[in-house]
């Protein structure tokens, strides 16, 4: 895939990317994705694993499915959800690693500041 210069990016593509990140900006949706990392699950299994109520969970599953992040497979009387594009986990790992590094750096800076300002 060719890389584009951000100043030349198509506004429609940028809007679609922003919408994609909006979908991922909800903690409950990230929790659902984490549950599905090990494989497909039905609504009841996801509800049990996340503690989310069925109505709330259904809303989030619909958003994730419409965004193309999850796929829905009917099986008998249940529907099973699974990750449609596993690259989502690389994206999440990249973000989590970077945020973890930043938090650790801030923690170290705060400790250093406290040590300098402590009066004995």
mmCIF file with all atom_site columns, C-alpha atoms in Angstrom:
data_model
loop_
_atom_site.group_PDB
_atom_site.id
_atom_site.type_symbol
_atom_site.label_atom_id
_atom_site.label_alt_id
_atom_site.label_comp_id
_atom_site.label_asym_id
_atom_site.label_entity_id
_atom_site.label_seq_id
_atom_site.pdbx_PDB_ins_code
_atom_site.Cartn_x
_atom_site.Cartn_y
_atom_site.Cartn_z
_atom_site.occupancy
_atom_site.B_iso_or_equiv
_atom_site.pdbx_formal_charge
_atom_site.auth_seq_id
_atom_site.auth_comp_id
_atom_site.auth_asym_id
_atom_site.auth_atom_id
_atom_site.pdbx_PDB_model_num
ATOM 1   C CA . UNK A 1 1   ? 0.000   0.000   0.000  1.00 0.00 ? 1   UNK A CA 1
ATOM 2   C CA . UNK A 1 2   ? 1.534   3.342   -0.990 1.00 0.00 ? 2   UNK A CA 1
ATOM 3   C CA . UNK A 1 3   ? 2.083   5.866   1.756  1.00 0.00 ? 3   UNK A CA 1
ATOM 4   C CA . UNK A 1 4   ? 0.468   9.264   1.339  1.00 0.00 ? 4   UNK A CA 1
ATOM 5   C CA . UNK A 1 5   ? 1.671   12.642  2.406  1.00 0.00 ? 5   UNK A CA 1
ATOM 6   C CA . UNK A 1 6   ? -0.676  13.784  5.212  1.00 0.00 ? 6   UNK A CA 1
ATOM 7   C CA . UNK A 1 7   ? -1.012  17.230  3.624  1.00 0.00 ? 7   UNK A CA 1
ATOM 8   C CA . UNK A 1 8   ? -2.290  15.515  0.455  1.00 0.00 ? 8   UNK A CA 1
ATOM 9   C CA . UNK A 1 9   ? -4.655  13.099  2.210  1.00 0.00 ? 9   UNK A CA 1
ATOM 10  C CA . UNK A 1 10  ? -8.185  12.865  0.936  1.00 0.00 ? 10  UNK A CA 1
ATOM 11  C CA . UNK A 1 11  ? -10.581 14.567  3.385  1.00 0.00 ? 11  UNK A CA 1
ATOM 12  C CA . UNK A 1 12  ? -13.051 11.681  3.009  1.00 0.00 ? 12  UNK A CA 1
ATOM 13  C CA . UNK A 1 13  ? -10.356 9.197   4.044  1.00 0.00 ? 13  UNK A CA 1
ATOM 14  C CA . UNK A 1 14  ? -9.352  11.361  6.997  1.00 0.00 ? 14  UNK A CA 1
ATOM 15  C CA . UNK A 1 15  ? -13.006 11.512  8.099  1.00 0.00 ? 15  UNK A CA 1
ATOM 16  C CA . UNK A 1 16  ? -13.269 7.707   7.842  1.00 0.00 ? 16  UNK A CA 1
ATOM 17  C CA . UNK A 1 17  ? -10.109 7.297   9.935  1.00 0.00 ? 17  UNK A CA 1
ATOM 18  C CA . UNK A 1 18  ? -11.488 9.704   12.547 1.00 0.00 ? 18  UNK A CA 1
ATOM 19  C CA . UNK A 1 19  ? -14.744 7.702   12.658 1.00 0.00 ? 19  UNK A CA 1
ATOM 20  C CA . UNK A 1 20  ? -12.762 4.469   13.097 1.00 0.00 ? 20  UNK A CA 1
ATOM 21  C CA . UNK A 1 21  ? -10.917 5.920   16.081 1.00 0.00 ? 21  UNK A CA 1
ATOM 22  C CA . UNK A 1 22  ? -14.210 7.192   17.524 1.00 0.00 ? 22  UNK A CA 1
ATOM 23  C CA . UNK A 1 23  ? -15.455 3.601   17.522 1.00 0.00 ? 23  UNK A CA 1
ATOM 24  C CA . UNK A 1 24  ? -12.332 2.564   19.444 1.00 0.00 ? 24  UNK A CA 1
ATOM 25  C CA . UNK A 1 25  ? -12.605 5.457   21.910 1.00 0.00 ? 25  UNK A CA 1
ATOM 26  C CA . UNK A 1 26  ? -15.162 3.643   24.065 1.00 0.00 ? 26  UNK A CA 1
ATOM 27  C CA . UNK A 1 27  ? -13.730 1.562   26.911 1.00 0.00 ? 27  UNK A CA 1
ATOM 28  C CA . UNK A 1 28  ? -16.521 -1.011  26.773 1.00 0.00 ? 28  UNK A CA 1
ATOM 29  C CA . UNK A 1 29  ? -15.767 -1.677  23.107 1.00 0.00 ? 29  UNK A CA 1
ATOM 30  C CA . UNK A 1 30  ? -12.097 -2.238  23.881 1.00 0.00 ? 30  UNK A CA 1
ATOM 31  C CA . UNK A 1 31  ? -13.181 -4.628  26.620 1.00 0.00 ? 31  UNK A CA 1
ATOM 32  C CA . UNK A 1 32  ? -15.280 -6.556  24.072 1.00 0.00 ? 32  UNK A CA 1
ATOM 33  C CA . UNK A 1 33  ? -12.358 -6.722  21.648 1.00 0.00 ? 33  UNK A CA 1
ATOM 34  C CA . UNK A 1 34  ? -10.134 -8.086  24.409 1.00 0.00 ? 34  UNK A CA 1
ATOM 35  C CA . UNK A 1 35  ? -12.682 -10.834 25.114 1.00 0.00 ? 35  UNK A CA 1
ATOM 36  C CA . UNK A 1 36  ? -12.827 -11.810 21.470 1.00 0.00 ? 36  UNK A CA 1
ATOM 37  C CA . UNK A 1 37  ? -9.062  -12.005 21.097 1.00 0.00 ? 37  UNK A CA 1
ATOM 38  C CA . UNK A 1 38  ? -9.204  -15.688 22.083 1.00 0.00 ? 38  UNK A CA 1
ATOM 39  C CA . UNK A 1 39  ? -11.961 -16.527 19.582 1.00 0.00 ? 39  UNK A CA 1
ATOM 40  C CA . UNK A 1 40  ? -15.615 -16.098 18.714 1.00 0.00 ? 40  UNK A CA 1
ATOM 41  C CA . UNK A 1 41  ? -18.231 -15.751 21.438 1.00 0.00 ? 41  UNK A CA 1
ATOM 42  C CA . UNK A 1 42  ? -21.986 -15.291 21.602 1.00 0.00 ? 42  UNK A CA 1
ATOM 43  C CA . UNK A 1 43  ? -23.697 -12.377 23.317 1.00 0.00 ? 43  UNK A CA 1
ATOM 44  C CA . UNK A 1 44  ? -24.265 -14.249 26.579 1.00 0.00 ? 44  UNK A CA 1
ATOM 45  C CA . UNK A 1 45  ? -20.602 -15.283 26.787 1.00 0.00 ? 45  UNK A CA 1
ATOM 46  C CA . UNK A 1 46  ? -19.435 -11.734 26.082 1.00 0.00 ? 46  UNK A CA 1
ATOM 47  C CA . UNK A 1 47  ? -21.885 -10.344 28.659 1.00 0.00 ? 47  UNK A CA 1
ATOM 48  C CA . UNK A 1 48  ? -20.590 -12.765 31.271 1.00 0.00 ? 48  UNK A CA 1
ATOM 49  C CA . UNK A 1 49  ? -16.955 -11.977 30.482 1.00 0.00 ? 49  UNK A CA 1
ATOM 50  C CA . UNK A 1 50  ? -17.400 -8.190  30.453 1.00 0.00 ? 50  UNK A CA 1
ATOM 51  C CA . UNK A 1 51  ? -20.156 -7.642  32.995 1.00 0.00 ? 51  UNK A CA 1
ATOM 52  C CA . UNK A 1 52  ? -21.989 -5.433  30.495 1.00 0.00 ? 52  UNK A CA 1
ATOM 53  C CA . UNK A 1 53  ? -25.782 -5.527  30.364 1.00 0.00 ? 53  UNK A CA 1
ATOM 54  C CA . UNK A 1 54  ? -27.303 -7.142  27.297 1.00 0.00 ? 54  UNK A CA 1
ATOM 55  C CA . UNK A 1 55  ? -28.860 -3.936  25.882 1.00 0.00 ? 55  UNK A CA 1
ATOM 56  C CA . UNK A 1 56  ? -25.636 -1.968  26.325 1.00 0.00 ? 56  UNK A CA 1
ATOM 57  C CA . UNK A 1 57  ? -23.586 -4.837  24.923 1.00 0.00 ? 57  UNK A CA 1
ATOM 58  C CA . UNK A 1 58  ? -25.831 -5.207  21.883 1.00 0.00 ? 58  UNK A CA 1
ATOM 59  C CA . UNK A 1 59  ? -25.425 -1.503  21.123 1.00 0.00 ? 59  UNK A CA 1
ATOM 60  C CA . UNK A 1 60  ? -21.623 -1.781  21.228 1.00 0.00 ? 60  UNK A CA 1
ATOM 61  C CA . UNK A 1 61  ? -21.594 -4.988  19.167 1.00 0.00 ? 61  UNK A CA 1
ATOM 62  C CA . UNK A 1 62  ? -23.687 -3.258  16.499 1.00 0.00 ? 62  UNK A CA 1
ATOM 63  C CA . UNK A 1 63  ? -21.277 -0.306  16.332 1.00 0.00 ? 63  UNK A CA 1
ATOM 64  C CA . UNK A 1 64  ? -18.226 -2.595  16.126 1.00 0.00 ? 64  UNK A CA 1
ATOM 65  C CA . UNK A 1 65  ? -19.877 -4.716  13.439 1.00 0.00 ? 65  UNK A CA 1
ATOM 66  C CA . UNK A 1 66  ? -20.959 -1.700  11.370 1.00 0.00 ? 66  UNK A CA 1
ATOM 67  C CA . UNK A 1 67  ? -17.381 -0.380  11.560 1.00 0.00 ? 67  UNK A CA 1
ATOM 68  C CA . UNK A 1 68  ? -16.105 -3.662  10.115 1.00 0.00 ? 68  UNK A CA 1
ATOM 69  C CA . UNK A 1 69  ? -14.111 -4.494  13.240 1.00 0.00 ? 69  UNK A CA 1
ATOM 70  C CA . UNK A 1 70  ? -16.302 -7.478  14.154 1.00 0.00 ? 70  UNK A CA 1
ATOM 71  C CA . UNK A 1 71  ? -18.175 -9.994  12.064 1.00 0.00 ? 71  UNK A CA 1
ATOM 72  C CA . UNK A 1 72  ? -21.410 -11.659 13.147 1.00 0.00 ? 72  UNK A CA 1
ATOM 73  C CA . UNK A 1 73  ? -22.119 -15.307 12.353 1.00 0.00 ? 73  UNK A CA 1
ATOM 74  C CA . UNK A 1 74  ? -25.576 -16.723 13.124 1.00 0.00 ? 74  UNK A CA 1
ATOM 75  C CA . UNK A 1 75  ? -25.420 -20.278 14.542 1.00 0.00 ? 75  UNK A CA 1
ATOM 76  C CA . UNK A 1 76  ? -28.715 -21.839 15.519 1.00 0.00 ? 76  UNK A CA 1
ATOM 77  C CA . UNK A 1 77  ? -30.532 -19.510 17.897 1.00 0.00 ? 77  UNK A CA 1
ATOM 78  C CA . UNK A 1 78  ? -27.384 -17.538 18.735 1.00 0.00 ? 78  UNK A CA 1
ATOM 79  C CA . UNK A 1 79  ? -25.113 -15.151 16.911 1.00 0.00 ? 79  UNK A CA 1
ATOM 80  C CA . UNK A 1 80  ? -21.382 -15.423 17.374 1.00 0.00 ? 80  UNK A CA 1
ATOM 81  C CA . UNK A 1 81  ? -19.092 -12.429 17.098 1.00 0.00 ? 81  UNK A CA 1
ATOM 82  C CA . UNK A 1 82  ? -15.456 -12.549 16.077 1.00 0.00 ? 82  UNK A CA 1
ATOM 83  C CA . UNK A 1 83  ? -12.719 -10.169 15.081 1.00 0.00 ? 83  UNK A CA 1
ATOM 84  C CA . UNK A 1 84  ? -13.039 -9.368  11.374 1.00 0.00 ? 84  UNK A CA 1
ATOM 85  C CA . UNK A 1 85  ? -9.541  -7.890  11.038 1.00 0.00 ? 85  UNK A CA 1
ATOM 86  C CA . UNK A 1 86  ? -6.874  -9.053  13.514 1.00 0.00 ? 86  UNK A CA 1
ATOM 87  C CA . UNK A 1 87  ? -4.716  -6.005  12.694 1.00 0.00 ? 87  UNK A CA 1
ATOM 88  C CA . UNK A 1 88  ? -6.855  -4.250  15.317 1.00 0.00 ? 88  UNK A CA 1
ATOM 89  C CA . UNK A 1 89  ? -4.768  -5.946  18.003 1.00 0.00 ? 89  UNK A CA 1
ATOM 90  C CA . UNK A 1 90  ? -1.517  -4.590  16.562 1.00 0.00 ? 90  UNK A CA 1
ATOM 91  C CA . UNK A 1 91  ? -3.035  -1.123  16.584 1.00 0.00 ? 91  UNK A CA 1
ATOM 92  C CA . UNK A 1 92  ? -4.214  -1.530  20.181 1.00 0.00 ? 92  UNK A CA 1
ATOM 93  C CA . UNK A 1 93  ? -0.853  -2.947  21.314 1.00 0.00 ? 93  UNK A CA 1
ATOM 94  C CA . UNK A 1 94  ? 0.979   -0.051  19.712 1.00 0.00 ? 94  UNK A CA 1
ATOM 95  C CA . UNK A 1 95  ? -1.260  2.460   21.485 1.00 0.00 ? 95  UNK A CA 1
ATOM 96  C CA . UNK A 1 96  ? -1.130  0.591   24.825 1.00 0.00 ? 96  UNK A CA 1
ATOM 97  C CA . UNK A 1 97  ? 2.654   0.276   24.728 1.00 0.00 ? 97  UNK A CA 1
ATOM 98  C CA . UNK A 1 98  ? 3.094   3.959   23.943 1.00 0.00 ? 98  UNK A CA 1
ATOM 99  C CA . UNK A 1 99  ? 0.652   5.061   26.633 1.00 0.00 ? 99  UNK A CA 1
ATOM 100 C CA . UNK A 1 100 ? 2.274   2.729   29.193 1.00 0.00 ? 100 UNK A CA 1
ATOM 101 C CA . UNK A 1 101 ? 5.681   4.226   28.422 1.00 0.00 ? 101 UNK A CA 1
ATOM 102 C CA . UNK A 1 102 ? 4.306   7.738   28.829 1.00 0.00 ? 102 UNK A CA 1
ATOM 103 C CA . UNK A 1 103 ? 2.652   6.884   32.169 1.00 0.00 ? 103 UNK A CA 1
ATOM 104 C CA . UNK A 1 104 ? 5.875   5.298   33.472 1.00 0.00 ? 104 UNK A CA 1
ATOM 105 C CA . UNK A 1 105 ? 7.869   8.359   32.395 1.00 0.00 ? 105 UNK A CA 1
ATOM 106 C CA . UNK A 1 106 ? 5.395   10.670  34.102 1.00 0.00 ? 106 UNK A CA 1
ATOM 107 C CA . UNK A 1 107 ? 5.568   8.532   37.240 1.00 0.00 ? 107 UNK A CA 1
ATOM 108 C CA . UNK A 1 108 ? 9.372   8.710   37.263 1.00 0.00 ? 108 UNK A CA 1
ATOM 109 C CA . UNK A 1 109 ? 9.276   12.472  36.744 1.00 0.00 ? 109 UNK A CA 1
ATOM 110 C CA . UNK A 1 110 ? 6.808   12.855  39.595 1.00 0.00 ? 110 UNK A CA 1
ATOM 111 C CA . UNK A 1 111 ? 8.979   10.733  41.920 1.00 0.00 ? 111 UNK A CA 1
ATOM 112 C CA . UNK A 1 112 ? 12.049  12.788  41.010 1.00 0.00 ? 112 UNK A CA 1
ATOM 113 C CA . UNK A 1 113 ? 10.126  16.004  41.649 1.00 0.00 ? 113 UNK A CA 1
ATOM 114 C CA . UNK A 1 114 ? 8.885   14.762  45.027 1.00 0.00 ? 114 UNK A CA 1
ATOM 115 C CA . UNK A 1 115 ? 12.404  13.737  46.044 1.00 0.00 ? 115 UNK A CA 1
ATOM 116 C CA . UNK A 1 116 ? 13.742  17.204  45.182 1.00 0.00 ? 116 UNK A CA 1
ATOM 117 C CA . UNK A 1 117 ? 10.994  19.024  47.081 1.00 0.00 ? 117 UNK A CA 1
ATOM 118 C CA . UNK A 1 118 ? 10.965  16.856  50.196 1.00 0.00 ? 118 UNK A CA 1
ATOM 119 C CA . UNK A 1 119 ? 12.296  18.747  53.190 1.00 0.00 ? 119 UNK A CA 1
ATOM 120 C CA . UNK A 1 120 ? 13.895  16.714  55.977 1.00 0.00 ? 120 UNK A CA 1
#
